[in-house]
Short mmCIF file of C-alpha atoms and ligand atoms in Angstrom, two decimals:
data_model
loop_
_atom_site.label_atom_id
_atom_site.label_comp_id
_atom_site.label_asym_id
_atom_site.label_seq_id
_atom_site.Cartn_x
_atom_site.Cartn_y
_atom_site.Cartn_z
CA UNK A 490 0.00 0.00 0.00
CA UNK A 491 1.31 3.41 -0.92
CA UNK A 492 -0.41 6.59 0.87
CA UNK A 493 0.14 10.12 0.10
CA UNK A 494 -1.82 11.95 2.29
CA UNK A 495 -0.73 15.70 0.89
CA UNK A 496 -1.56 16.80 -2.04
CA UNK A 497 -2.76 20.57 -3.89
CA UNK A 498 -4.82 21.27 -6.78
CA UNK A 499 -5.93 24.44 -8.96
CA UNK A 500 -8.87 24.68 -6.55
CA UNK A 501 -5.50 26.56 -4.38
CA UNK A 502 -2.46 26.70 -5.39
CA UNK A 503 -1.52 23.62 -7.56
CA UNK A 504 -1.01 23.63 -11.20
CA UNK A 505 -3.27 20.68 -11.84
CA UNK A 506 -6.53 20.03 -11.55
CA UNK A 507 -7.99 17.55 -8.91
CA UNK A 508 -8.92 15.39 -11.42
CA UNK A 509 -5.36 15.28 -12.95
CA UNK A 510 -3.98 14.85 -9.28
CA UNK A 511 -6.15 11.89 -8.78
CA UNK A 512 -5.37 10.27 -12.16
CA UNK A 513 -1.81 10.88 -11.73
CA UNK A 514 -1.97 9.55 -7.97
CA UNK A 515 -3.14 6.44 -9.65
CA UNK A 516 -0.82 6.66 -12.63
CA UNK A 517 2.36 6.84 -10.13
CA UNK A 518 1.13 3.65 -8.18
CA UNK A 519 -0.46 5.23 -5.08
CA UNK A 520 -3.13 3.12 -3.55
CA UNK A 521 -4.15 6.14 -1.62
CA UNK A 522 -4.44 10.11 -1.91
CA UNK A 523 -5.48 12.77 0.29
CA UNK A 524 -6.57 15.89 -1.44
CA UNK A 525 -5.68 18.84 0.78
CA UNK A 526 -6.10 22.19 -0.66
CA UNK A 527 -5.30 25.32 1.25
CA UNK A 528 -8.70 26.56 3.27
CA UNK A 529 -10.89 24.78 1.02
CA UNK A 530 -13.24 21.73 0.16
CA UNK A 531 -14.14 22.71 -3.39
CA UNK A 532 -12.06 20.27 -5.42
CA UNK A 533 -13.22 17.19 -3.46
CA UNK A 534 -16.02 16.61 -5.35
CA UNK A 535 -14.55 16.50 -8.58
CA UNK A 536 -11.24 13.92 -7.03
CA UNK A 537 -14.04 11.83 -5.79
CA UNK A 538 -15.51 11.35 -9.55
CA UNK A 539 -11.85 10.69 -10.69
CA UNK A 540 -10.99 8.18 -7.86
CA UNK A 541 -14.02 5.80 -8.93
CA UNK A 542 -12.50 6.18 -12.49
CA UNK A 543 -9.09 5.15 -11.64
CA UNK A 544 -9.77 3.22 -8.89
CA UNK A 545 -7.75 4.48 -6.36
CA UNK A 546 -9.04 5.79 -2.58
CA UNK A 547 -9.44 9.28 -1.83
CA UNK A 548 -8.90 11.08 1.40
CA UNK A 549 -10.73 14.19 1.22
CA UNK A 550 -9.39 16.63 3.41
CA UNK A 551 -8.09 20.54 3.91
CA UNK A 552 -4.87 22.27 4.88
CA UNK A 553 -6.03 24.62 6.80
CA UNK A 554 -4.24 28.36 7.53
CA UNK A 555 -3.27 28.87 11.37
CA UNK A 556 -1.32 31.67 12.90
CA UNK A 557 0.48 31.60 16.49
CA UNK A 558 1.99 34.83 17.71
CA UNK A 559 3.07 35.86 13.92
CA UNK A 560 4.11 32.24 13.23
CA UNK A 561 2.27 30.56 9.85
CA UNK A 562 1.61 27.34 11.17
CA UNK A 563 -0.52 24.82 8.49
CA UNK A 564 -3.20 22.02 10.32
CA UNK A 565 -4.30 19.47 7.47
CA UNK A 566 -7.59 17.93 8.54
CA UNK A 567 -9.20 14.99 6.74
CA UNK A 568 -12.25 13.83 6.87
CA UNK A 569 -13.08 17.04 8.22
CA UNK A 570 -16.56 18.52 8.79
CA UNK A 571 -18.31 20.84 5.90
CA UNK A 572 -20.34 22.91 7.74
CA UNK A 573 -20.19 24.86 11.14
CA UNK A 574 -17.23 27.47 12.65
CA UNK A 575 -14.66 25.67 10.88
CA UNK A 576 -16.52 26.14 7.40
CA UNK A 577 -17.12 29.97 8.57
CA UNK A 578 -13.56 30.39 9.85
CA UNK A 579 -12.05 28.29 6.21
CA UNK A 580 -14.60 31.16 4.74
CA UNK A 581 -13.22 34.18 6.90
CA UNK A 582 -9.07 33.27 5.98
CA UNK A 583 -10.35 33.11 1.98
CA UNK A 584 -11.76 36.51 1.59
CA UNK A 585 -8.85 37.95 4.21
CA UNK A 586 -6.48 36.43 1.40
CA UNK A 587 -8.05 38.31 -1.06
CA UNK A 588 -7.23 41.97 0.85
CA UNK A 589 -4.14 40.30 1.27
CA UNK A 590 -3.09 40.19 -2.39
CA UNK A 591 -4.41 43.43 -3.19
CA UNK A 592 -2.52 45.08 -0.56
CA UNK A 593 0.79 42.58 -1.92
CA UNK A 594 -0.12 43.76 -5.28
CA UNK A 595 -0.12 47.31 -4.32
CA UNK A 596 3.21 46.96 -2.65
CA UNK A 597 4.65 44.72 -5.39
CA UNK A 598 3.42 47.18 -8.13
CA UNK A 599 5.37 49.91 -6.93
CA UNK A 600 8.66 48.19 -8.17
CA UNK A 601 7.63 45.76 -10.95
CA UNK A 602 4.84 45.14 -13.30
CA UNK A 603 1.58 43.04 -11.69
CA UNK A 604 -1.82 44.15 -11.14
CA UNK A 605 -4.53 42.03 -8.64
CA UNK A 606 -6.24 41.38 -11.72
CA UNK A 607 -3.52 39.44 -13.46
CA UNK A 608 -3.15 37.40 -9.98
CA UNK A 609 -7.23 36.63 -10.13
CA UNK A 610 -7.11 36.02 -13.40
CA UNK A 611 -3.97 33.65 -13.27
CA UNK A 612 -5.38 31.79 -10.32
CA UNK A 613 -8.88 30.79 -12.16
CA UNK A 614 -12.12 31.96 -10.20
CA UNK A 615 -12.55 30.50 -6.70
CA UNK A 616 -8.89 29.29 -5.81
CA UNK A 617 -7.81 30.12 -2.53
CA UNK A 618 -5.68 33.11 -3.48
CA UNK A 619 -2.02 32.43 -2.58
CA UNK A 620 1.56 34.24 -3.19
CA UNK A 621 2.33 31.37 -5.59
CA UNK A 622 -0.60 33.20 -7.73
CA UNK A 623 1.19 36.45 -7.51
CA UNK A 624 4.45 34.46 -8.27
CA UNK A 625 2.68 33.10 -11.19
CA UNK A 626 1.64 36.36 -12.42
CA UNK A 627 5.18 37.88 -12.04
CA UNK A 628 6.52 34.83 -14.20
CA UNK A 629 4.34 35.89 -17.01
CA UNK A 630 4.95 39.20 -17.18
CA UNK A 631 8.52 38.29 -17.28
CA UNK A 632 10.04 39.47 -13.86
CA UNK A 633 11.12 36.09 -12.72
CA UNK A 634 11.97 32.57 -14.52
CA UNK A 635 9.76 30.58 -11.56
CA UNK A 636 7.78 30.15 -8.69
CA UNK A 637 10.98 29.68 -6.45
CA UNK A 638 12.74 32.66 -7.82
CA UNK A 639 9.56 34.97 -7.39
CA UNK A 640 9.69 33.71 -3.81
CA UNK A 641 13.60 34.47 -3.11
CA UNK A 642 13.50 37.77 -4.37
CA UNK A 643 10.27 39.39 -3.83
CA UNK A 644 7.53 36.98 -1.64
CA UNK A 645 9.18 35.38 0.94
CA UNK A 646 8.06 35.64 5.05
CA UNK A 647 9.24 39.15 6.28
CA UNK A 648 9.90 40.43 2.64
CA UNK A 649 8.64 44.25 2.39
CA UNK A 650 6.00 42.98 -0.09
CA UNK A 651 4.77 40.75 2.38
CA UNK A 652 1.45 40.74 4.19
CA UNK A 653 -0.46 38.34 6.05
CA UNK A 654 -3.96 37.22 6.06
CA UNK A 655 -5.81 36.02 8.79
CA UNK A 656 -5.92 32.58 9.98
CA UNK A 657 -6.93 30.67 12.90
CA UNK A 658 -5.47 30.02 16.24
CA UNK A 659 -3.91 26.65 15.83
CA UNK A 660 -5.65 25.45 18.83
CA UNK A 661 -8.79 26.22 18.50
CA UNK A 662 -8.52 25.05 14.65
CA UNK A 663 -7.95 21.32 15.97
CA UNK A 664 -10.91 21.73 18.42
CA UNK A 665 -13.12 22.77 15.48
CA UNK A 666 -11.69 19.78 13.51
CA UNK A 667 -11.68 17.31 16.46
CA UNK A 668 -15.45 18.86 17.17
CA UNK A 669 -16.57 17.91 13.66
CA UNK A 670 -15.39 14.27 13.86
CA UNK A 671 -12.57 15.08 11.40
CA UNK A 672 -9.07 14.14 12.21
CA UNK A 673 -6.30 16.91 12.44
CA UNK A 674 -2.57 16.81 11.56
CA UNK A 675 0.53 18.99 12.20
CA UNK A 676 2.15 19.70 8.67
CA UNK A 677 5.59 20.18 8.46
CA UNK A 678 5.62 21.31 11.64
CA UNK A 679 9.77 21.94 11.56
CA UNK A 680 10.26 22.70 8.31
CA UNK A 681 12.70 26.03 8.98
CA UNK A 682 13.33 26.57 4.89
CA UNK A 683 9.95 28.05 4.77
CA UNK A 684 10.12 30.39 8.03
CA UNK A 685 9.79 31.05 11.34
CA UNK A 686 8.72 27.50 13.03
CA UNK A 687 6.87 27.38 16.21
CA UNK A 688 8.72 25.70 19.59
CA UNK A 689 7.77 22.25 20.68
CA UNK A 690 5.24 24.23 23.20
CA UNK A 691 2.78 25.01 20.64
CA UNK A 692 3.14 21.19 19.15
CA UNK A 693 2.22 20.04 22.91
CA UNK A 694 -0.54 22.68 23.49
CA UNK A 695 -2.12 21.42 19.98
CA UNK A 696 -1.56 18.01 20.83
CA UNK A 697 -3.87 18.38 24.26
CA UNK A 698 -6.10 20.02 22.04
CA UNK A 699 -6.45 16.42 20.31
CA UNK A 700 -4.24 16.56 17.45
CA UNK A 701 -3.82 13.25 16.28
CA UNK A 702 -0.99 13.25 14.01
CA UNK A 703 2.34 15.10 13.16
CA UNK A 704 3.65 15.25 9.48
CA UNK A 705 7.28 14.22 9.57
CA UNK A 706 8.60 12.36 6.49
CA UNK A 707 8.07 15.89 3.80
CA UNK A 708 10.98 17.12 1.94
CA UNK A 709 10.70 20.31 3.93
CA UNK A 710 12.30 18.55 6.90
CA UNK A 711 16.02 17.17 7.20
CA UNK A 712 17.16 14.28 8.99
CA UNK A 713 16.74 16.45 12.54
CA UNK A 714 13.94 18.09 11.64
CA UNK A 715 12.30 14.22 10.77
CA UNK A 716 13.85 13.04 14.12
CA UNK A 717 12.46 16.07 16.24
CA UNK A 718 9.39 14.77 14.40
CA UNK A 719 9.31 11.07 15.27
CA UNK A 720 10.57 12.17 19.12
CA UNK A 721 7.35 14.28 19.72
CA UNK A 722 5.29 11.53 18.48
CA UNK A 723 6.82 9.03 20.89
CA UNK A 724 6.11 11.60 23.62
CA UNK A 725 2.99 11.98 22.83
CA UNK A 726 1.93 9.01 21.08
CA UNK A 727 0.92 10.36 17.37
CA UNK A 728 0.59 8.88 14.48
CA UNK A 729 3.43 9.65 11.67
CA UNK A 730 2.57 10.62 8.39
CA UNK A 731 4.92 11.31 5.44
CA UNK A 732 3.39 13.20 2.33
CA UNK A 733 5.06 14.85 -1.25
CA UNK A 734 2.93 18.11 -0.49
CA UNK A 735 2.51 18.00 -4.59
CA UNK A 736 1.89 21.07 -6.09
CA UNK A 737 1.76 20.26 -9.97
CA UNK A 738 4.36 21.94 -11.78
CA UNK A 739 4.60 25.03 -9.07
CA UNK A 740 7.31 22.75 -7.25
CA UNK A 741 9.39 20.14 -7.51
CA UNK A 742 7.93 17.53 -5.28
CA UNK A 743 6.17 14.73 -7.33
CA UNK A 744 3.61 12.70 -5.76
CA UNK A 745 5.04 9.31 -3.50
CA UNK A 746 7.94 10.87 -2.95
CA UNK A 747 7.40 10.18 0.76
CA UNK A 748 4.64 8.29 2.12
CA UNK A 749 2.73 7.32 5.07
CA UNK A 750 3.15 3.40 6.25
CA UNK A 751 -0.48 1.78 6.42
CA UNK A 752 -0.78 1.17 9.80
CA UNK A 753 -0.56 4.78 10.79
CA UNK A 754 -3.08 5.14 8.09
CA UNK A 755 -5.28 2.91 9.73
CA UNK A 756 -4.68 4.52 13.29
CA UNK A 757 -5.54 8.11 11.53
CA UNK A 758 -8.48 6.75 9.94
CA UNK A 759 -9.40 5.13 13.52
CA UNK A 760 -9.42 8.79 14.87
CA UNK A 761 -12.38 10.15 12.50
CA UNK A 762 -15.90 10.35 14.02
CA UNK A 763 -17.56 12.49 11.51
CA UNK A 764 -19.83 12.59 8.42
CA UNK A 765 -17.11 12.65 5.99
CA UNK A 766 -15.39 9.58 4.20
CA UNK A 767 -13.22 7.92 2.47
CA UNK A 768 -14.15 7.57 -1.60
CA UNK A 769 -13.24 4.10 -1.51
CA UNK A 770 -12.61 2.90 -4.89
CA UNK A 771 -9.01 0.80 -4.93
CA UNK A 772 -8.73 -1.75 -6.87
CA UNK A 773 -8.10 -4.69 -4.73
CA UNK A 774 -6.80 -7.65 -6.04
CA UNK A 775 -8.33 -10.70 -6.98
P1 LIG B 987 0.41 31.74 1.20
O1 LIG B 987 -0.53 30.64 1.56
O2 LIG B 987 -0.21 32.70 0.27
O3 LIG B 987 1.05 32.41 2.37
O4 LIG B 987 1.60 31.07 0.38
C1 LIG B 987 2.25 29.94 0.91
C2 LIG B 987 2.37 28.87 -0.16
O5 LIG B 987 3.39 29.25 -1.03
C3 LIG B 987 2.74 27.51 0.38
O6 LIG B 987 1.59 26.73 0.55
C4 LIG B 987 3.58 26.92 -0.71
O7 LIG B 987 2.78 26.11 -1.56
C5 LIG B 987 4.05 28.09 -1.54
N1 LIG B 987 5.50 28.31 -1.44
C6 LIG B 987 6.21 28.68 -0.38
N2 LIG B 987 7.52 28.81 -0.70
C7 LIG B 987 7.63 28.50 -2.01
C8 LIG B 987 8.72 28.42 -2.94
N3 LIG B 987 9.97 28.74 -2.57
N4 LIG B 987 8.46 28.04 -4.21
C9 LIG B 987 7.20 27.74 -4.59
N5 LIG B 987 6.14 27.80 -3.76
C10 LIG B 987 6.35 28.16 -2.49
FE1 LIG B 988 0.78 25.57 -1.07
FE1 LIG B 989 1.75 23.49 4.00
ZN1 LIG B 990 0.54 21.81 1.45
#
């Protein structure tokens, strides 16, 4: 069994659609994907249609925005409720992403050539608006070869362009999951290449809170960031997950490049109480 559990599509900020995630999720072996765009359930349906095509299992799930003191910290949540304060709050961190890029766009246009319409237009209509749109927009008006060099030089935490949006206290986001029977994990919790990380505090307060899992095996982390991984789940008996994070073409991480072994899988699935499921549509052999 091979399990990605982290995956984008154009519904945020992926290149490909979720039915081309799915279909490639099958195409690169995967017995199991999780579809986990940023703040959003909209490309679920659509993954679900293409798992019963290509008979592979779908987790559908969200990566959802959180902020502690400043910090960007990201909670994916599968099989996570669709309705109630977490659908309001997922609602709330959209349209604050929105002001967001206008206000980047402003700054941004000061110095090179973008406007918030390019960044709409580039990210297709209802996306959850994200700096890899504005990177994508600055890439085709020719101020930078690629996402990674649009981040380096002009989006990156603590640039001057940059501006956050709000987002939930991580906390209270994996109440709201926990409350709605979905099950929440830690992403990349120690992945310092991105930013500012949050201490081991914060991982403990969430993990009264009833977080259930901790992403370690990511290409974000090192060997001591997987190993401060794997050490707070002994403490505090989580499941481990491992995930490529694919974004389509708008990085390099291709899908099973790390995985999650399928007896965590079963443990997270053990932790969901909720209305949503897994598409179950493997084939199983004969
Ligand atoms: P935002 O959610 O708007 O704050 O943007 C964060 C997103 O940007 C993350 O989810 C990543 O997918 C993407 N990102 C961060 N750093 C890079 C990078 N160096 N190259 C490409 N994408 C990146
Ligand atoms: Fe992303
Ligand atoms: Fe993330
Ligand atoms: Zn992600």
């Amino acid at each position: 069994m091979r399990i990605d559990l982290h995956t984008h599509s154009t519904c945020s900020d992926g290149t490909t659609t979720p039915a081309e995630v799915v279909a490639e999720a099958a195409r690169s072996g995967l017995d199991v994907v999780a579809l986990t765009d940023h703040d959003t359930t909209r490309g679920w349906d659509e993954a679900a249609a293409a798992a019963r095509e290509h008979g592979i299992d779908l987790v559908p799930g969200i990566e959802v925005s959180c902020k502690h003191e400043g910090i960007s910290i990201h909670l994916l949540a599968y099989l996570p409720p669709t309705d109630g304060e977490l659908f309001a709050e997922l609602e709330k961190a959209r349209s604050s992403r929105l002001t967001r890029a206008q206000r980047m766009v402003e700054r941004l246009g000061e110095d090179v050539e973008i406007t918030y319409e390019q960044v709409l237009s580039v990210a297709g209509a209802d996306a959850t608006i994200g700096r890899p749109h504005m990177a994508d927009a600055l890439v085709a008006n020719g101020v930078v070869a690629n996402r990674s060099e649009a981040f380096e030089r002009y989006l990156y935490n603590g640039s001057p362009y940059h501006v956050g949006h709000y987002a939930l206290d991580p906390v209270r986001a994996v109440e709201l999951v926990r409350a709605g029977g979905g099950v929440p994990v830690m992403a990349h919790p120690f992945a310092e290449s991105r930013g500012r990380i949050v201490d081991e505090d914060v991982v403990r307060a969430m993990a009264d809170a009833g977080l259930v899992g901790i992403e370690a095996h990511h290409r974000d982390h090192d060997a001591s960031q997987v190993e401060r991984a794997l050490a707070i789940a002994r403490e505090r008996d989580l499941v481990v997950t491992g995930s490529s994070d694919f974004h389509g073409a708008g990085k390099p991480n291709r899908l099973g490049e790390n995985t999650t072994a399928p007896d965590q899988y079963e443990r997270l699935l053990a932790g969901a109480s909720g209305g949503t499921e897994v598409v179950r549509a493997r084939h199983r052999a004969v």
